[in-house]
Coordinates of C-alpha atoms and ligand atoms in Angstrom, one line a residue:
M1 CA 52.4 86.3 71.0
L2 CA 53.9 84.9 74.2
P3 CA 52.8 86.5 77.5
G4 CA 55.6 88.6 79.3
S5 CA 56.3 86.1 82.1
T6 CA 56.7 83.1 79.6
L7 CA 59.0 85.2 77.5
Q8 CA 61.1 86.0 80.5
L9 CA 61.5 82.3 81.2
L10 CA 63.0 81.7 77.7
I11 CA 65.7 84.3 78.2
T12 CA 69.0 82.9 79.5
M13 CA 71.0 85.5 81.3
V14 CA 74.8 85.7 80.6
D15 CA 76.8 83.9 83.3
Y16 CA 79.8 86.1 83.9
N17 CA 81.5 83.7 86.1
H18 CA 82.7 81.8 83.0
I19 CA 83.7 84.9 81.2
F20 CA 85.8 86.7 83.9
S21 CA 89.6 86.4 83.5
K22 CA 91.4 84.2 86.1
R23 CA 92.8 87.5 87.4
A24 CA 89.4 88.9 88.0
Q25 CA 88.1 85.8 89.6
G26 CA 90.8 86.2 92.3
M27 CA 89.8 89.8 93.0
K28 CA 88.2 90.6 96.4
A29 CA 86.2 93.7 97.4
S30 CA 88.1 96.0 99.8
E31 CA 86.5 95.9 103.2
I32 CA 87.5 99.5 103.7
R33 CA 85.9 100.7 100.5
E34 CA 82.7 98.7 101.2
L35 CA 82.6 100.1 104.8
L36 CA 82.9 103.6 103.5
K37 CA 79.5 103.4 101.9
L38 CA 78.0 102.1 105.2
T39 CA 79.7 104.5 107.5
Q40 CA 78.5 107.5 105.4
R41 CA 75.1 106.8 107.0
P42 CA 74.1 109.8 109.1
G43 CA 74.5 109.2 112.9
I44 CA 77.3 106.7 112.6
I45 CA 80.5 107.4 114.4
S46 CA 83.1 105.8 112.2
F47 CA 86.6 104.8 113.3
A48 CA 86.8 102.7 110.2
G49 CA 88.3 104.6 107.2
G50 CA 91.8 106.1 107.4
L51 CA 90.4 109.5 106.4
P52 CA 91.8 112.9 107.2
N53 CA 89.6 115.2 109.3
P54 CA 87.3 117.3 107.0
D55 CA 87.7 120.3 109.2
A56 CA 91.4 120.1 108.5
F57 CA 91.0 120.6 104.7
P58 CA 92.7 123.9 103.8
K59 CA 89.8 125.4 101.9
E60 CA 90.9 129.1 101.9
T61 CA 94.4 128.3 100.8
T62 CA 93.2 125.9 98.1
L63 CA 90.8 128.5 96.8
K64 CA 93.6 131.1 96.6
I65 CA 95.9 128.6 94.9
V66 CA 93.2 127.6 92.4
N67 CA 92.5 131.2 91.6
E68 CA 96.2 132.0 91.1
L69 CA 96.7 128.9 88.8
L70 CA 93.7 129.7 86.6
N71 CA 94.9 133.3 86.2
E72 CA 98.6 132.6 85.8
I73 CA 98.9 129.3 83.9
P74 CA 95.4 128.1 82.7
E75 CA 97.0 126.7 79.5
K76 CA 99.0 124.3 81.8
V77 CA 96.5 123.3 84.5
L78 CA 93.7 122.6 82.1
Q79 CA 95.8 120.7 79.5
Y80 CA 97.0 117.1 79.4
G81 CA 100.2 116.5 81.3
S82 CA 103.1 114.2 80.8
T83 CA 102.7 110.7 82.2
E84 CA 105.6 111.1 84.6
G85 CA 103.9 114.1 86.1
V86 CA 104.2 117.8 85.8
P87 CA 107.9 118.9 85.9
E88 CA 107.3 121.7 88.5
L89 CA 105.8 119.2 91.0
R90 CA 108.4 116.5 90.5
K91 CA 111.2 119.1 90.9
A92 CA 109.6 120.5 94.1
L93 CA 109.2 117.0 95.5
A94 CA 112.8 116.2 94.8
E95 CA 113.9 119.3 96.6
N96 CA 111.5 118.7 99.5
M97 CA 112.7 115.1 99.9
A98 CA 116.4 116.2 99.8
K99 CA 115.6 118.3 102.9
R100 CA 114.4 115.1 104.6
G101 CA 117.5 113.1 103.8
M102 CA 116.4 111.5 100.6
K103 CA 118.5 112.3 97.6
V104 CA 116.7 111.6 94.3
E105 CA 117.1 112.6 90.7
L106 CA 114.1 113.8 88.6
N107 CA 114.1 110.6 86.5
Q108 CA 113.5 108.6 89.7
I109 CA 110.1 110.3 90.5
M110 CA 106.7 109.8 89.0
I111 CA 103.3 111.1 90.0
T112 CA 100.5 108.6 90.5
H113 CA 96.8 108.7 91.0
G114 CA 97.1 108.1 94.7
S115 CA 99.6 105.6 96.1
Q116 CA 96.9 103.0 95.3
Q117 CA 97.7 103.4 91.7
A118 CA 101.4 103.0 92.4
L119 CA 100.6 99.7 94.1
D120 CA 98.8 98.6 91.0
L121 CA 101.5 99.8 88.6
L122 CA 104.4 98.1 90.5
S123 CA 102.4 94.9 90.5
R124 CA 101.7 95.3 86.8
V125 CA 105.4 95.6 85.9
L126 CA 106.9 93.2 88.5
L127 CA 104.4 90.3 89.0
D128 CA 103.6 87.3 86.8
P129 CA 100.9 85.0 88.0
G130 CA 102.2 82.8 90.9
D131 CA 105.1 85.0 91.7
T132 CA 106.1 85.1 95.4
I133 CA 106.2 88.3 97.4
V134 CA 106.6 88.9 101.2
V135 CA 104.2 91.0 103.2
G136 CA 103.7 91.7 106.9
S137 CA 101.1 90.1 109.0
P138 CA 99.0 92.2 109.4
T139 CA 99.4 94.6 106.5
Y140 CA 97.5 97.2 104.5
L141 CA 94.6 95.5 102.8
G142 CA 94.6 97.9 99.8
A143 CA 98.1 96.6 99.0
T144 CA 97.3 92.9 99.3
G145 CA 94.2 93.6 97.2
A146 CA 96.4 95.0 94.4
F147 CA 98.9 92.1 94.7
R148 CA 96.1 89.6 94.7
A149 CA 94.7 91.1 91.5
F150 CA 98.0 90.1 89.9
Q151 CA 97.8 86.6 91.2
A152 CA 100.8 87.0 93.6
R153 CA 101.6 84.3 96.1
M154 CA 101.9 86.1 99.4
E155 CA 104.2 84.8 102.1
T156 CA 103.8 86.5 105.5
V157 CA 106.2 87.6 108.2
P158 CA 104.8 88.6 111.6
V159 CA 104.5 92.3 112.5
G160 CA 105.0 93.0 116.2
E161 CA 105.6 96.1 118.5
D162 CA 108.7 96.9 116.4
G163 CA 107.1 96.3 113.0
M164 CA 108.2 93.5 110.8
D165 CA 110.1 90.8 112.6
M166 CA 113.6 90.8 111.0
D167 CA 114.6 87.4 112.4
A168 CA 111.4 85.9 110.9
L169 CA 112.0 87.7 107.6
D170 CA 115.6 86.3 107.4
K171 CA 114.3 82.9 108.1
K172 CA 111.4 83.2 105.6
L173 CA 113.7 84.4 102.8
N174 CA 116.1 81.6 103.7
E175 CA 113.4 78.9 103.5
L176 CA 112.1 80.3 100.2
D177 CA 115.7 80.4 98.8
K178 CA 116.1 76.7 99.7
E179 CA 112.8 75.9 97.9
G180 CA 114.2 77.8 94.9
K181 CA 111.6 80.5 95.2
K182 CA 112.8 84.0 94.8
P183 CA 110.4 86.7 96.0
K184 CA 110.0 89.7 93.8
F185 CA 109.8 92.1 96.7
V186 CA 109.1 92.7 100.4
Y187 CA 106.2 95.1 100.9
T188 CA 106.3 97.1 104.1
V189 CA 104.7 100.2 105.7
P190 CA 107.7 100.9 108.0
T191 CA 106.4 104.0 109.8
F192 CA 103.2 104.1 111.7
Q193 CA 102.0 101.1 109.9
N194 CA 98.5 100.6 108.5
P195 CA 96.8 98.9 110.4
S196 CA 98.8 98.5 113.6
G197 CA 100.4 101.9 114.0
V198 CA 103.9 100.4 114.7
T199 CA 107.2 101.7 113.4
I200 CA 110.4 99.7 112.5
P201 CA 113.3 101.1 114.6
G202 CA 116.4 102.4 112.9
E203 CA 118.7 99.4 113.5
N204 CA 116.1 97.0 112.1
R205 CA 115.7 99.2 109.1
K206 CA 119.4 98.7 108.3
R207 CA 118.9 95.0 108.9
L208 CA 116.0 94.9 106.5
L209 CA 118.2 96.3 103.8
E210 CA 121.0 93.9 104.6
I211 CA 118.7 90.9 104.6
C212 CA 117.1 92.0 101.3
S213 CA 120.5 92.6 99.8
K214 CA 121.6 89.1 100.9
Y215 CA 118.7 87.4 99.1
D216 CA 118.6 90.0 96.3
V217 CA 115.0 91.1 96.9
L218 CA 113.5 94.5 96.2
I219 CA 111.7 96.5 99.0
V220 CA 108.5 98.5 98.5
E221 CA 108.5 101.2 101.2
D222 CA 104.9 102.4 101.4
S223 CA 105.0 105.5 103.6
P224 CA 101.9 107.7 103.7
Y225 CA 102.2 108.5 107.4
S226 CA 105.9 109.1 108.0
Y227 CA 105.4 112.9 108.1
L228 CA 102.7 112.5 110.8
R229 CA 104.9 112.0 113.8
Y230 CA 103.5 113.2 117.2
E231 CA 106.3 112.0 119.5
G232 CA 109.6 110.2 119.4
E233 CA 112.6 110.5 117.1
P234 CA 112.2 110.3 113.3
Q235 CA 113.7 107.0 111.9
P236 CA 115.7 107.0 108.6
H237 CA 113.6 106.3 105.6
L238 CA 114.5 103.0 103.9
L239 CA 115.0 105.0 100.6
S240 CA 117.7 107.1 102.3
L241 CA 119.5 103.9 103.5
D242 CA 119.5 102.3 100.1
T243 CA 122.8 102.1 98.2
E244 CA 121.8 99.4 95.8
D245 CA 118.7 100.7 93.9
R246 CA 116.6 98.3 95.8
V247 CA 113.9 100.5 97.4
L248 CA 110.8 101.9 95.8
R249 CA 109.2 104.4 98.1
L250 CA 105.6 105.5 97.8
Q251 CA 104.2 108.7 99.3
T252 CA 100.9 110.5 99.0
F253 CA 99.2 113.9 99.5
S254 CA 96.1 112.0 100.7
K255 CA 96.9 112.0 104.4
I256 CA 98.9 115.3 104.5
L257 CA 96.8 117.5 102.3
A258 CA 93.6 116.0 100.8
P259 CA 92.8 112.6 99.3
G260 CA 90.4 114.3 96.9
F261 CA 93.2 115.4 94.7
R262 CA 94.3 111.8 94.3
I263 CA 97.9 112.9 93.9
A264 CA 100.8 110.8 95.1
W265 CA 104.4 110.1 94.1
A266 CA 106.6 107.0 93.6
V267 CA 110.4 107.3 94.0
G268 CA 112.9 104.7 93.2
P269 CA 115.3 103.0 90.7
A270 CA 115.0 104.8 87.4
Q271 CA 114.6 101.5 85.5
L272 CA 111.6 100.6 87.6
I273 CA 110.0 104.0 87.4
D274 CA 110.4 104.0 83.6
K275 CA 108.5 100.8 83.3
M276 CA 105.8 102.0 85.7
V277 CA 105.4 105.1 83.6
I278 CA 104.8 103.0 80.5
A279 CA 102.2 101.0 82.4
K280 CA 100.6 104.2 83.5
Q281 CA 100.4 105.4 79.9
A282 CA 98.1 102.5 79.2
G283 CA 96.1 103.1 82.4
D284 CA 95.3 106.7 82.5
L285 CA 97.7 108.7 80.3
C286 CA 98.5 111.1 83.2
S287 CA 97.4 112.0 86.6
N288 CA 95.2 115.1 86.7
P289 CA 97.4 118.2 86.0
F290 CA 95.1 120.5 87.9
G291 CA 95.6 118.6 91.2
Q292 CA 99.3 118.3 90.5
Y293 CA 99.7 122.1 90.0
V294 CA 97.8 122.7 93.3
A295 CA 100.1 120.3 95.1
W296 CA 103.1 122.0 93.5
K297 CA 101.9 125.5 94.7
Y298 CA 101.3 124.0 98.2
I299 CA 105.0 123.0 98.4
A300 CA 106.5 126.0 96.6
S301 CA 104.6 128.5 98.8
G302 CA 105.5 126.8 102.0
A303 CA 101.8 126.2 102.7
L304 CA 102.2 122.5 102.9
D305 CA 104.8 122.7 105.8
E306 CA 102.4 125.1 107.6
H307 CA 99.5 122.7 107.1
L308 CA 101.5 119.8 108.3
E309 CA 102.3 121.5 111.5
Y310 CA 98.6 122.3 112.0
I311 CA 97.3 118.7 111.3
K312 CA 100.0 117.2 113.5
E313 CA 98.8 119.2 116.4
L314 CA 95.2 118.4 115.6
Y315 CA 95.7 114.7 115.1
N316 CA 97.9 114.4 118.2
E317 CA 95.0 115.9 120.3
K318 CA 92.6 113.3 118.7
R319 CA 95.1 110.5 119.3
L320 CA 95.4 111.4 123.0
T321 CA 91.6 111.8 123.4
M322 CA 91.1 108.4 121.9
L323 CA 93.7 106.7 124.1
E324 CA 92.3 108.4 127.2
A325 CA 88.7 107.4 126.3
M326 CA 89.9 103.8 125.7
E327 CA 91.6 103.8 129.2
Q328 CA 88.3 104.9 130.6
H329 CA 85.8 102.8 128.7
F330 CA 87.5 99.6 127.5
P331 CA 87.6 96.6 129.8
P332 CA 91.0 95.2 131.1
E333 CA 90.8 92.3 128.7
A334 CA 91.3 94.7 125.7
K335 CA 94.9 95.5 124.8
W336 CA 96.1 98.2 122.5
N337 CA 99.3 100.1 121.5
K338 CA 100.1 103.8 121.8
P339 CA 101.1 104.8 118.2
M340 CA 103.6 107.6 118.0
G341 CA 102.2 108.9 114.7
G342 CA 99.9 108.1 111.8
M343 CA 96.2 107.6 112.1
F344 CA 95.5 104.2 113.8
V345 CA 95.2 102.4 117.1
W346 CA 95.3 98.6 116.9
V347 CA 93.2 96.6 119.4
K348 CA 93.5 93.0 120.5
L349 CA 90.6 91.4 122.3
P350 CA 90.6 88.0 124.1
E351 CA 90.9 85.0 121.7
Y352 CA 87.3 84.0 122.3
I353 CA 86.0 87.3 120.8
N354 CA 85.4 87.5 117.0
T355 CA 85.4 91.2 116.0
R356 CA 83.6 90.3 112.8
E357 CA 80.7 88.8 114.7
M358 CA 80.7 91.7 117.1
F359 CA 80.6 94.2 114.2
E360 CA 76.8 94.1 113.7
K361 CA 76.3 94.8 117.4
A362 CA 78.6 97.8 117.1
L363 CA 76.7 99.1 114.1
Q364 CA 73.5 98.8 116.1
Q365 CA 75.1 101.2 118.5
N366 CA 76.1 103.4 115.6
V367 CA 79.8 102.9 115.9
A368 CA 82.1 101.3 113.3
Y369 CA 85.7 100.0 113.1
V370 CA 87.6 97.8 110.6
V371 CA 87.5 94.2 111.4
G372 CA 91.2 93.1 112.0
D373 CA 91.2 89.9 110.1
A374 CA 90.8 91.9 106.8
F375 CA 94.5 92.9 107.2
Y376 CA 95.7 89.3 107.3
V377 CA 96.5 87.2 104.3
E378 CA 96.1 84.0 106.2
N379 CA 93.2 83.2 108.5
E380 CA 94.3 85.2 111.6
G381 CA 93.5 88.2 113.6
Y382 CA 89.8 87.4 114.4
N383 CA 90.1 89.0 117.8
T384 CA 91.6 92.3 116.4
M385 CA 90.3 95.6 115.1
R386 CA 91.6 98.9 113.7
L387 CA 90.5 102.2 115.0
N388 CA 91.1 105.5 113.2
F389 CA 91.4 108.6 115.3
S390 CA 92.0 111.3 112.6
H391 CA 88.6 111.6 111.1
S392 CA 86.1 112.1 114.0
S393 CA 85.7 115.1 116.2
E394 CA 86.9 114.9 119.8
E395 CA 83.3 114.7 120.9
E396 CA 82.6 111.9 118.5
I397 CA 85.7 110.1 119.7
K398 CA 84.6 110.2 123.3
E399 CA 81.1 109.1 122.5
G400 CA 82.1 106.5 120.0
I401 CA 84.7 104.9 122.3
K402 CA 82.2 104.8 125.1
R403 CA 79.7 103.0 122.9
L404 CA 82.3 100.6 121.6
G405 CA 83.5 100.0 125.2
E406 CA 80.0 98.9 126.1
V407 CA 79.7 96.6 123.1
I408 CA 83.1 95.0 123.9
K409 CA 82.1 94.5 127.6
Q410 CA 78.8 92.9 126.6
E411 CA 80.4 90.6 124.1
I412 CA 83.0 89.5 126.6
A413 CA 80.4 88.9 129.2
E414 CA 78.3 86.9 126.7
K415 CA 81.1 84.8 125.3
K416 CA 82.7 84.2 128.7
G417 CA 79.3 83.1 130.0
K418 CA 79.1 80.6 127.1
I419 CA 82.6 79.2 127.8
T420 CA 81.7 78.7 131.5
E421 CA 78.4 77.0 130.5
T422 CA 80.2 74.5 128.3
I423 CA 82.7 73.8 131.0
I424 CA 80.0 73.3 133.7
T425 CA 77.5 71.5 131.4
P426 CA 79.4 68.6 129.9
Ligands
LIG1 N1 99.2 102.7 101.3 C1 98.8 102.8 102.6 C2 99.6 102.1 103.6 C3 97.6 103.5 102.9 O1 97.2 103.5 104.2 C4 96.9 104.1 101.9 C5 95.6 104.8 102.2 N2 94.9 104.4 103.2 C6 97.3 104.0 100.6 C7 98.5 103.3 100.3 C8 96.6 104.6 99.4 O2 96.5 106.0 99.5 P1 96.1 106.9 98.3 O3 95.8 106.1 97.2 O4 95.0 107.8 98.8 O5 97.4 107.7 98.1
LIG2 O1 89.2 105.2 101.7 C1 90.2 104.5 101.5 O2 90.2 103.4 100.9 C2 91.5 105.0 101.9 C3 91.7 104.6 103.3 C4 92.4 103.5 103.7 C5 92.4 102.9 105.0 O3 91.4 103.1 105.7 O4 93.3 102.2 105.4

């Protein structure tokens, strides 16, 4: 009989690194998802996740709707649903979108388990390993995570004050064309972008469609924030400008109702939607009918429109509170934009500051943000960070920004000191 410790030595553990698929080897954990665990620690003021405000969840209305559904149509809400999504919701969505200038047929709409699933499904049906796609720099990291999982080669185009730079996009597609590389799609969050909060103006939207038409490239319009506008004129949705079946638009109830339902919708060319439905059959059969019927009732009863008005007011207040607190507590070296909608403010610090290095110090002060470089495909953005203003209370925003301002000031003083030291001491 061998003693326990000797027995342990003889056992060889399985080395999964040799077993994982090439696809899995390229996967990377999402910084936002990892941060979510950390920022759930009590006492932390988190400007990290793009989460709705918990006080804004419409509990009473949801309770009423759930009661009605269980009394009226339990046989539907508790049953499996079709993969495309429950017909009542798809019809209500088509009608609702028509009011917003987007004319869509029922066979162009499918329900997904959050827009994140749509990002996975479209990758599944469009991408072979090594296929080229074009994304903004910076861009939503959940999307690049999904594309990376399908071994896409991501080409980047700068995103500035007016969103994706159209001259740069034209140039990029031209270069790729000359190299004989045809991108499968351009991925964009055109309205109140995640992470930078910027919006593509109307003229540039038309140009985006023209450019993509010239090079025959699809467009993925990921738009979770377009209904959350606090100032300025609405810009036309890319889907409503599309005359060539080139745009796939993603929308979600996560930011306008509650992410807990995990209900979103993808709208676009029927051929593409059909294929994504088949991919979804293999993935999860259908999105949860219960949540879909709740979402349907929200639209049909008019409660969603009411709720939207309410959260727009709430988030606008929070946005203004954050911007005012930043004016008060951030040093002049910090620069940021004033987003007209959505959930995020994007901050740029001097080049000698690394927000990833600074993150630990912020955590020690119980305040968190998302490190900006996570939103870049290439090694860029080390001096940037994303701040969410929708989740925290106004008091937390004021206190958190004050703490963060101190952390930034200290970091600048320390790093500036080091630079001066190296200059003085050769
Ligand atoms: N796209 C963008 C741009 C997002 O910001 C998010 C959520 N942060 C998603 C997709 C995914 O949202 P969900 O899966 O909750 O619908
Ligand atoms: O919790 C998530 O992953 C959704 C939020 C996304 C974001 O912070 O951009």
